[in-house]
Amino acid sequence: MNTDGSEDRQPQEAGSKDELGKSISLLPGDVAQRVFGPNPQGVEIAKSRQEVIQRQRKDLLESGLFPTVPFPSTYDARGTEHTVCFQGKIVIKYQHKDGWIPILDDQKKLKVEPATPLQYLRRLDLQNTLFGDDARIIAITRANRLVSSQPTLRGLQPSENEIRDVMQEGGWLRVPMESQDLPHQLMGSAWWHPDEELVLVDARKPNFKKTDYGTL
């Protein structure tokens, strides 16, 4: 590990360029349209969320868009949602959990529930659009979860004030604590963008880097 927290070494096994199909790389929004159609719905009525998740995973696998790869036996980092392998200028992220999507409960409090694969793709698409990222889908694991690539960001961890400043400059407003009913690790991390009509959750230090180009 470098002093700035970045990694340069190559993973020893899973995650090699050949295995992941270097030429196969699609934007999340393109994947969603090819697999689920031009106007896909997030969750189908009269089906449980788990049924929708399983069917969408099956649809992704049967689409034939991506190679199926094994889960890495060695990796550089592991978060709540992804197992991560560093490959120089890019990061390979193996999804091992579905992640979350914010919802409002009957009391108008912000909560989260498991995301479907389509909602996961939508989140990556928004990440690219709103924050200038370049997340791409490159493979599917044998457990029918998605593998993505993302440019490596080198930098230090910003302060809470620096995170606040970059969010406010982007038009985001902090969601009041009394309106949040999130898991303890996410409490206080929610923001609302009135123009985009979007909620962002998990605006915490590990998800930001203080770089030569500013806090990203």
PDB file of C-alpha atoms in Angstrom:
ATOM      1  CA  MET A   1       0.000   0.000   0.000  1.00  0.00           C
ATOM      2  CA  ASN A   2       1.258   3.462  -0.884  1.00  0.00           C
ATOM      3  CA  THR A   3       1.347   6.329   1.583  1.00  0.00           C
ATOM      4  CA  ASP A   4      -1.725   7.828  -0.068  1.00  0.00           C
ATOM      5  CA  GLY A   5      -3.727   4.657   0.495  1.00  0.00           C
ATOM      6  CA  SER A   6      -3.599   3.442  -3.108  1.00  0.00           C
ATOM      7  CA  GLU A   7      -2.411   0.079  -4.406  1.00  0.00           C
ATOM      8  CA  ASP A   8      -0.333  -0.683  -7.493  1.00  0.00           C
ATOM      9  CA  ARG A   9       0.183  -4.411  -7.303  1.00  0.00           C
ATOM     10  CA  GLN A  10      -1.731  -6.810  -9.520  1.00  0.00           C
ATOM     11  CA  PRO A  11      -4.027  -9.446  -7.992  1.00  0.00           C
ATOM     12  CA  GLN A  12      -2.407 -12.860  -8.166  1.00  0.00           C
ATOM     13  CA  GLU A  13      -5.387 -14.830  -9.431  1.00  0.00           C
ATOM     14  CA  ALA A  14      -8.915 -13.755 -10.368  1.00  0.00           C
ATOM     15  CA  GLY A  15      -9.252 -10.392 -11.999  1.00  0.00           C
ATOM     16  CA  SER A  16      -6.605 -10.672 -14.709  1.00  0.00           C
ATOM     17  CA  LYS A  17      -7.172  -8.670 -17.864  1.00  0.00           C
ATOM     18  CA  ASP A  18      -7.644 -11.748 -20.053  1.00  0.00           C
ATOM     19  CA  GLU A  19     -10.029 -13.440 -17.660  1.00  0.00           C
ATOM     20  CA  LEU A  20     -12.278 -10.411 -17.375  1.00  0.00           C
ATOM     21  CA  GLY A  21     -12.333  -9.804 -21.090  1.00  0.00           C
ATOM     22  CA  LYS A  22     -10.484  -6.529 -21.546  1.00  0.00           C
ATOM     23  CA  SER A  23     -12.543  -5.613 -24.634  1.00  0.00           C
ATOM     24  CA  ILE A  24     -15.874  -6.143 -22.849  1.00  0.00           C
ATOM     25  CA  SER A  25     -16.905  -2.994 -21.046  1.00  0.00           C
ATOM     26  CA  LEU A  26     -20.388  -1.483 -21.059  1.00  0.00           C
ATOM     27  CA  LEU A  27     -21.828   1.532 -19.303  1.00  0.00           C
ATOM     28  CA  PRO A  28     -24.405   0.558 -16.660  1.00  0.00           C
ATOM     29  CA  GLY A  29     -27.227   2.354 -18.463  1.00  0.00           C
ATOM     30  CA  ASP A  30     -26.461   0.479 -21.695  1.00  0.00           C
ATOM     31  CA  VAL A  31     -26.540  -2.841 -19.828  1.00  0.00           C
ATOM     32  CA  ALA A  32     -29.920  -1.981 -18.312  1.00  0.00           C
ATOM     33  CA  GLN A  33     -31.412  -1.121 -21.707  1.00  0.00           C
ATOM     34  CA  ARG A  34     -30.023  -4.196 -23.478  1.00  0.00           C
ATOM     35  CA  VAL A  35     -31.189  -6.619 -20.800  1.00  0.00           C
ATOM     36  CA  PHE A  36     -34.353  -5.026 -19.406  1.00  0.00           C
ATOM     37  CA  GLY A  37     -35.575  -2.823 -22.258  1.00  0.00           C
ATOM     38  CA  PRO A  38     -35.704   0.952 -22.875  1.00  0.00           C
ATOM     39  CA  ASN A  39     -38.126   1.723 -20.019  1.00  0.00           C
ATOM     40  CA  PRO A  40     -37.504  -0.946 -17.386  1.00  0.00           C
ATOM     41  CA  GLN A  41     -39.343  -0.931 -14.073  1.00  0.00           C
ATOM     42  CA  GLY A  42     -37.413  -1.246 -10.824  1.00  0.00           C
ATOM     43  CA  VAL A  43     -39.719  -3.713  -9.070  1.00  0.00           C
ATOM     44  CA  GLU A  44     -42.642  -5.565 -10.619  1.00  0.00           C
ATOM     45  CA  ILE A  45     -46.038  -5.444  -8.965  1.00  0.00           C
ATOM     46  CA  ALA A  46     -47.335  -8.711  -7.440  1.00  0.00           C
ATOM     47  CA  LYS A  47     -43.824 -10.163  -7.100  1.00  0.00           C
ATOM     48  CA  SER A  48     -41.725 -10.197  -3.981  1.00  0.00           C
ATOM     49  CA  ARG A  49     -38.509  -8.215  -4.036  1.00  0.00           C
ATOM     50  CA  GLN A  50     -36.474 -11.407  -3.720  1.00  0.00           C
ATOM     51  CA  GLU A  51     -38.260 -12.939  -6.716  1.00  0.00           C
ATOM     52  CA  VAL A  52     -37.498  -9.846  -8.782  1.00  0.00           C
ATOM     53  CA  ILE A  53     -33.835  -9.900  -7.713  1.00  0.00           C
ATOM     54  CA  GLN A  54     -33.442 -13.565  -8.656  1.00  0.00           C
ATOM     55  CA  ARG A  55     -35.177 -13.125 -12.019  1.00  0.00           C
ATOM     56  CA  GLN A  56     -33.119 -10.066 -12.929  1.00  0.00           C
ATOM     57  CA  ARG A  57     -29.893 -11.870 -12.048  1.00  0.00           C
ATOM     58  CA  LYS A  58     -30.997 -14.717 -14.311  1.00  0.00           C
ATOM     59  CA  ASP A  59     -31.793 -12.279 -17.124  1.00  0.00           C
ATOM     60  CA  LEU A  60     -28.328 -10.720 -16.838  1.00  0.00           C
ATOM     61  CA  LEU A  61     -26.648 -14.109 -16.950  1.00  0.00           C
ATOM     62  CA  GLU A  62     -28.685 -15.334 -19.914  1.00  0.00           C
ATOM     63  CA  SER A  63     -28.136 -12.121 -21.878  1.00  0.00           C
ATOM     64  CA  GLY A  64     -24.689 -13.379 -22.901  1.00  0.00           C
ATOM     65  CA  LEU A  65     -23.250  -9.868 -22.672  1.00  0.00           C
ATOM     66  CA  PHE A  66     -20.459 -10.777 -20.272  1.00  0.00           C
ATOM     67  CA  PRO A  67     -18.122 -13.612 -19.383  1.00  0.00           C
ATOM     68  CA  THR A  68     -18.746 -15.504 -16.154  1.00  0.00           C
ATOM     69  CA  VAL A  69     -15.754 -15.302 -13.818  1.00  0.00           C
ATOM     70  CA  PRO A  70     -14.871 -16.892 -10.477  1.00  0.00           C
ATOM     71  CA  PHE A  71     -14.874 -14.832  -7.330  1.00  0.00           C
ATOM     72  CA  PRO A  72     -11.303 -13.754  -6.484  1.00  0.00           C
ATOM     73  CA  SER A  73      -9.494 -15.849  -3.900  1.00  0.00           C
ATOM     74  CA  THR A  74      -7.122 -12.941  -3.214  1.00  0.00           C
ATOM     75  CA  TYR A  75      -8.150  -9.309  -3.043  1.00  0.00           C
ATOM     76  CA  ASP A  76      -7.021  -5.924  -1.781  1.00  0.00           C
ATOM     77  CA  ALA A  77     -10.070  -4.645   0.095  1.00  0.00           C
ATOM     78  CA  ARG A  78     -13.549  -5.740   1.089  1.00  0.00           C
ATOM     79  CA  GLY A  79     -16.467  -3.463   1.853  1.00  0.00           C
ATOM     80  CA  THR A  80     -20.105  -3.945   2.693  1.00  0.00           C
ATOM     81  CA  GLU A  81     -21.059  -4.476  -0.937  1.00  0.00           C
ATOM     82  CA  HIS A  82     -17.904  -5.158  -2.978  1.00  0.00           C
ATOM     83  CA  THR A  83     -14.701  -7.163  -2.894  1.00  0.00           C
ATOM     84  CA  VAL A  84     -12.017  -5.026  -4.531  1.00  0.00           C
ATOM     85  CA  CYS A  85      -8.890  -5.788  -6.583  1.00  0.00           C
ATOM     86  CA  PHE A  86      -6.541  -2.967  -7.593  1.00  0.00           C
ATOM     87  CA  GLN A  87      -5.057  -3.073 -11.105  1.00  0.00           C
ATOM     88  CA  GLY A  88      -2.992   0.064 -11.503  1.00  0.00           C
ATOM     89  CA  LYS A  89      -5.185   2.666 -13.204  1.00  0.00           C
ATOM     90  CA  ILE A  90      -8.425   0.778 -12.593  1.00  0.00           C
ATOM     91  CA  VAL A  91     -10.175  -0.942  -9.709  1.00  0.00           C
ATOM     92  CA  ILE A  92     -12.137  -4.170 -10.228  1.00  0.00           C
ATOM     93  CA  LYS A  93     -15.155  -4.466  -7.920  1.00  0.00           C
ATOM     94  CA  TYR A  94     -16.858  -7.831  -7.389  1.00  0.00           C
ATOM     95  CA  GLN A  95     -20.349  -7.438  -6.005  1.00  0.00           C
ATOM     96  CA  HIS A  96     -20.947  -9.806  -3.076  1.00  0.00           C
ATOM     97  CA  LYS A  97     -24.125  -8.183  -1.697  1.00  0.00           C
ATOM     98  CA  ASP A  98     -27.068  -6.525  -3.397  1.00  0.00           C
ATOM     99  CA  GLY A  99     -26.537  -3.166  -1.766  1.00  0.00           C
ATOM    100  CA  TRP A 100     -29.344  -0.813  -0.807  1.00  0.00           C
ATOM    101  CA  ILE A 101     -31.813   1.625  -2.254  1.00  0.00           C
ATOM    102  CA  PRO A 102     -33.321   4.482  -0.194  1.00  0.00           C
ATOM    103  CA  ILE A 103     -37.085   4.496   0.385  1.00  0.00           C
ATOM    104  CA  LEU A 104     -39.595   6.497   2.432  1.00  0.00           C
ATOM    105  CA  ASP A 105     -41.672   4.604   4.968  1.00  0.00           C
ATOM    106  CA  ASP A 106     -45.256   5.387   5.982  1.00  0.00           C
ATOM    107  CA  GLN A 107     -43.991   7.988   8.459  1.00  0.00           C
ATOM    108  CA  LYS A 108     -41.990   9.722   5.689  1.00  0.00           C
ATOM    109  CA  LYS A 109     -38.725   8.587   7.229  1.00  0.00           C
ATOM    110  CA  LEU A 110     -35.779   7.639   5.040  1.00  0.00           C
ATOM    111  CA  LYS A 111     -34.927   3.939   5.185  1.00  0.00           C
ATOM    112  CA  VAL A 112     -33.169   1.448   2.909  1.00  0.00           C
ATOM    113  CA  GLU A 113     -34.098  -1.885   1.399  1.00  0.00           C
ATOM    114  CA  PRO A 114     -32.155  -4.388  -0.766  1.00  0.00           C
ATOM    115  CA  ALA A 115     -31.574  -3.142  -4.307  1.00  0.00           C
ATOM    116  CA  THR A 116     -32.429  -5.148  -7.393  1.00  0.00           C
ATOM    117  CA  PRO A 117     -29.745  -5.613 -10.083  1.00  0.00           C
ATOM    118  CA  LEU A 118     -31.569  -3.024 -12.217  1.00  0.00           C
ATOM    119  CA  GLN A 119     -31.495  -0.515  -9.364  1.00  0.00           C
ATOM    120  CA  TYR A 120     -27.794  -1.253  -8.864  1.00  0.00           C
ATOM    121  CA  LEU A 121     -27.162  -0.444 -12.532  1.00  0.00           C
ATOM    122  CA  ARG A 122     -29.216   2.745 -12.183  1.00  0.00           C
ATOM    123  CA  ARG A 123     -27.097   3.810  -9.201  1.00  0.00           C
ATOM    124  CA  LEU A 124     -23.840   3.310 -11.121  1.00  0.00           C
ATOM    125  CA  ASP A 125     -25.310   5.224 -14.049  1.00  0.00           C
ATOM    126  CA  LEU A 126     -26.175   8.147 -11.761  1.00  0.00           C
ATOM    127  CA  GLN A 127     -22.719   7.946 -10.214  1.00  0.00           C
ATOM    128  CA  ASN A 128     -21.200   8.429 -13.666  1.00  0.00           C
ATOM    129  CA  THR A 129     -23.573  11.242 -14.624  1.00  0.00           C
ATOM    130  CA  LEU A 130     -23.598  13.273 -11.419  1.00  0.00           C
ATOM    131  CA  PHE A 131     -20.050  12.746 -10.171  1.00  0.00           C
ATOM    132  CA  GLY A 132     -18.016  12.341 -13.363  1.00  0.00           C
ATOM    133  CA  ASP A 133     -17.117   8.712 -12.681  1.00  0.00           C
ATOM    134  CA  ASP A 134     -16.519   6.035 -15.330  1.00  0.00           C
ATOM    135  CA  ALA A 135     -17.955   2.880 -13.758  1.00  0.00           C
ATOM    136  CA  ARG A 136     -18.471   0.078 -16.287  1.00  0.00           C
ATOM    137  CA  ILE A 137     -19.810  -3.469 -16.164  1.00  0.00           C
ATOM    138  CA  ILE A 138     -17.282  -6.051 -17.340  1.00  0.00           C
ATOM    139  CA  ALA A 139     -18.353  -9.500 -16.100  1.00  0.00           C
ATOM    140  CA  ILE A 140     -20.712 -11.611 -13.990  1.00  0.00           C
ATOM    141  CA  THR A 141     -19.616 -13.839 -11.124  1.00  0.00           C
ATOM    142  CA  ARG A 142     -20.632 -17.484 -10.844  1.00  0.00           C
ATOM    143  CA  ALA A 143     -23.074 -16.360  -8.149  1.00  0.00           C
ATOM    144  CA  ASN A 144     -24.819 -14.166 -10.775  1.00  0.00           C
ATOM    145  CA  ARG A 145     -23.567 -10.885  -9.339  1.00  0.00           C
ATOM    146  CA  LEU A 146     -22.028  -8.061 -11.314  1.00  0.00           C
ATOM    147  CA  VAL A 147     -18.353  -7.178 -11.730  1.00  0.00           C
ATOM    148  CA  SER A 148     -17.491  -3.566 -12.506  1.00  0.00           C
ATOM    149  CA  SER A 149     -14.415  -1.466 -13.221  1.00  0.00           C
ATOM    150  CA  GLN A 150     -13.754   2.040 -11.961  1.00  0.00           C
ATOM    151  CA  PRO A 151     -10.807   4.451 -12.377  1.00  0.00           C
ATOM    152  CA  THR A 152      -8.373   4.411  -9.465  1.00  0.00           C
ATOM    153  CA  LEU A 153      -8.409   7.581  -7.369  1.00  0.00           C
ATOM    154  CA  ARG A 154      -5.271   8.356  -5.390  1.00  0.00           C
ATOM    155  CA  GLY A 155      -5.493  10.754  -2.518  1.00  0.00           C
ATOM    156  CA  LEU A 156      -6.023  11.258   1.169  1.00  0.00           C
ATOM    157  CA  GLN A 157      -9.216  11.100   3.181  1.00  0.00           C
ATOM    158  CA  PRO A 158     -11.014  14.461   3.336  1.00  0.00           C
ATOM    159  CA  SER A 159     -12.480  15.994   6.469  1.00  0.00           C
ATOM    160  CA  GLU A 160     -16.209  16.049   7.197  1.00  0.00           C
ATOM    161  CA  ASN A 161     -16.208  19.782   6.416  1.00  0.00           C
ATOM    162  CA  GLU A 162     -14.592  19.178   3.013  1.00  0.00           C
ATOM    163  CA  ILE A 163     -17.194  16.545   2.206  1.00  0.00           C
ATOM    164  CA  ARG A 164     -19.953  18.934   3.274  1.00  0.00           C
ATOM    165  CA  ASP A 165     -18.536  21.691   1.064  1.00  0.00           C
ATOM    166  CA  VAL A 166     -18.315  19.529  -2.065  1.00  0.00           C
ATOM    167  CA  MET A 167     -21.854  18.229  -1.553  1.00  0.00           C
ATOM    168  CA  GLN A 168     -23.322  21.678  -1.039  1.00  0.00           C
ATOM    169  CA  GLU A 169     -21.465  23.052  -4.067  1.00  0.00           C
ATOM    170  CA  GLY A 170     -23.137  20.301  -6.119  1.00  0.00           C
ATOM    171  CA  GLY A 171     -26.605  21.403  -5.016  1.00  0.00           C
ATOM    172  CA  TRP A 172     -27.133  18.732  -2.341  1.00  0.00           C
ATOM    173  CA  LEU A 173     -28.955  19.418   0.932  1.00  0.00           C
ATOM    174  CA  ARG A 174     -28.395  17.340   4.059  1.00  0.00           C
ATOM    175  CA  VAL A 175     -31.404  15.246   5.109  1.00  0.00           C
ATOM    176  CA  PRO A 176     -32.320  16.188   8.704  1.00  0.00           C
ATOM    177  CA  MET A 177     -31.380  13.529  11.251  1.00  0.00           C
ATOM    178  CA  GLU A 178     -34.971  13.330  12.506  1.00  0.00           C
ATOM    179  CA  SER A 179     -36.022  12.263   8.988  1.00  0.00           C
ATOM    180  CA  GLN A 180     -33.526   9.375   8.840  1.00  0.00           C
ATOM    181  CA  ASP A 181     -34.182   5.838  10.049  1.00  0.00           C
ATOM    182  CA  LEU A 182     -31.107   4.222   8.532  1.00  0.00           C
ATOM    183  CA  PRO A 183     -28.733   1.487   9.736  1.00  0.00           C
ATOM    184  CA  HIS A 184     -26.408   2.959  12.365  1.00  0.00           C
ATOM    185  CA  GLN A 185     -23.394   3.118  10.031  1.00  0.00           C
ATOM    186  CA  LEU A 186     -25.406   5.202   7.536  1.00  0.00           C
ATOM    187  CA  MET A 187     -27.074   7.620   9.943  1.00  0.00           C
ATOM    188  CA  GLY A 188     -26.220  11.202   9.058  1.00  0.00           C
ATOM    189  CA  SER A 189     -24.919  10.241   5.592  1.00  0.00           C
ATOM    190  CA  ALA A 190     -28.047  11.096   3.572  1.00  0.00           C
ATOM    191  CA  TRP A 191     -28.408  14.065   1.218  1.00  0.00           C
ATOM    192  CA  TRP A 192     -31.232  15.298  -1.019  1.00  0.00           C
ATOM    193  CA  HIS A 193     -30.941  17.007  -4.424  1.00  0.00           C
ATOM    194  CA  PRO A 194     -34.168  18.967  -5.037  1.00  0.00           C
ATOM    195  CA  ASP A 195     -33.466  19.675  -8.723  1.00  0.00           C
ATOM    196  CA  GLU A 196     -32.590  16.076  -9.585  1.00  0.00           C
ATOM    197  CA  GLU A 197     -35.204  14.696  -7.139  1.00  0.00           C
ATOM    198  CA  LEU A 198     -32.663  12.182  -5.849  1.00  0.00           C
ATOM    199  CA  VAL A 199     -31.523  10.942  -2.469  1.00  0.00           C
ATOM    200  CA  LEU A 200     -27.890  10.028  -1.857  1.00  0.00           C
ATOM    201  CA  VAL A 201     -26.956   7.771   1.063  1.00  0.00           C
ATOM    202  CA  ASP A 202     -23.505   6.843   2.406  1.00  0.00           C
ATOM    203  CA  ALA A 203     -21.716  10.168   1.923  1.00  0.00           C
ATOM    204  CA  ARG A 204     -18.943   9.150   4.328  1.00  0.00           C
ATOM    205  CA  LYS A 205     -15.162   9.567   4.385  1.00  0.00           C
ATOM    206  CA  PRO A 206     -14.296   6.140   2.867  1.00  0.00           C
ATOM    207  CA  ASN A 207     -16.234   7.083  -0.283  1.00  0.00           C
ATOM    208  CA  PHE A 208     -14.331  10.321  -0.967  1.00  0.00           C
ATOM    209  CA  LYS A 209     -10.740  11.134  -1.900  1.00  0.00           C
ATOM    210  CA  LYS A 210      -8.906  14.424  -1.476  1.00  0.00           C
ATOM    211  CA  THR A 211      -6.907  14.688  -4.715  1.00  0.00           C
ATOM    212  CA  ASP A 212      -4.906  17.260  -6.652  1.00  0.00           C
ATOM    213  CA  TYR A 213      -8.159  18.010  -8.513  1.00  0.00           C
ATOM    214  CA  GLY A 214     -10.190  18.591  -5.365  1.00  0.00           C
ATOM    215  CA  THR A 215     -12.351  16.347  -3.227  1.00  0.00           C
ATOM    216  CA  LEU A 216     -13.995  13.666  -5.370  1.00  0.00           C
TER     217      LEU A 216
END
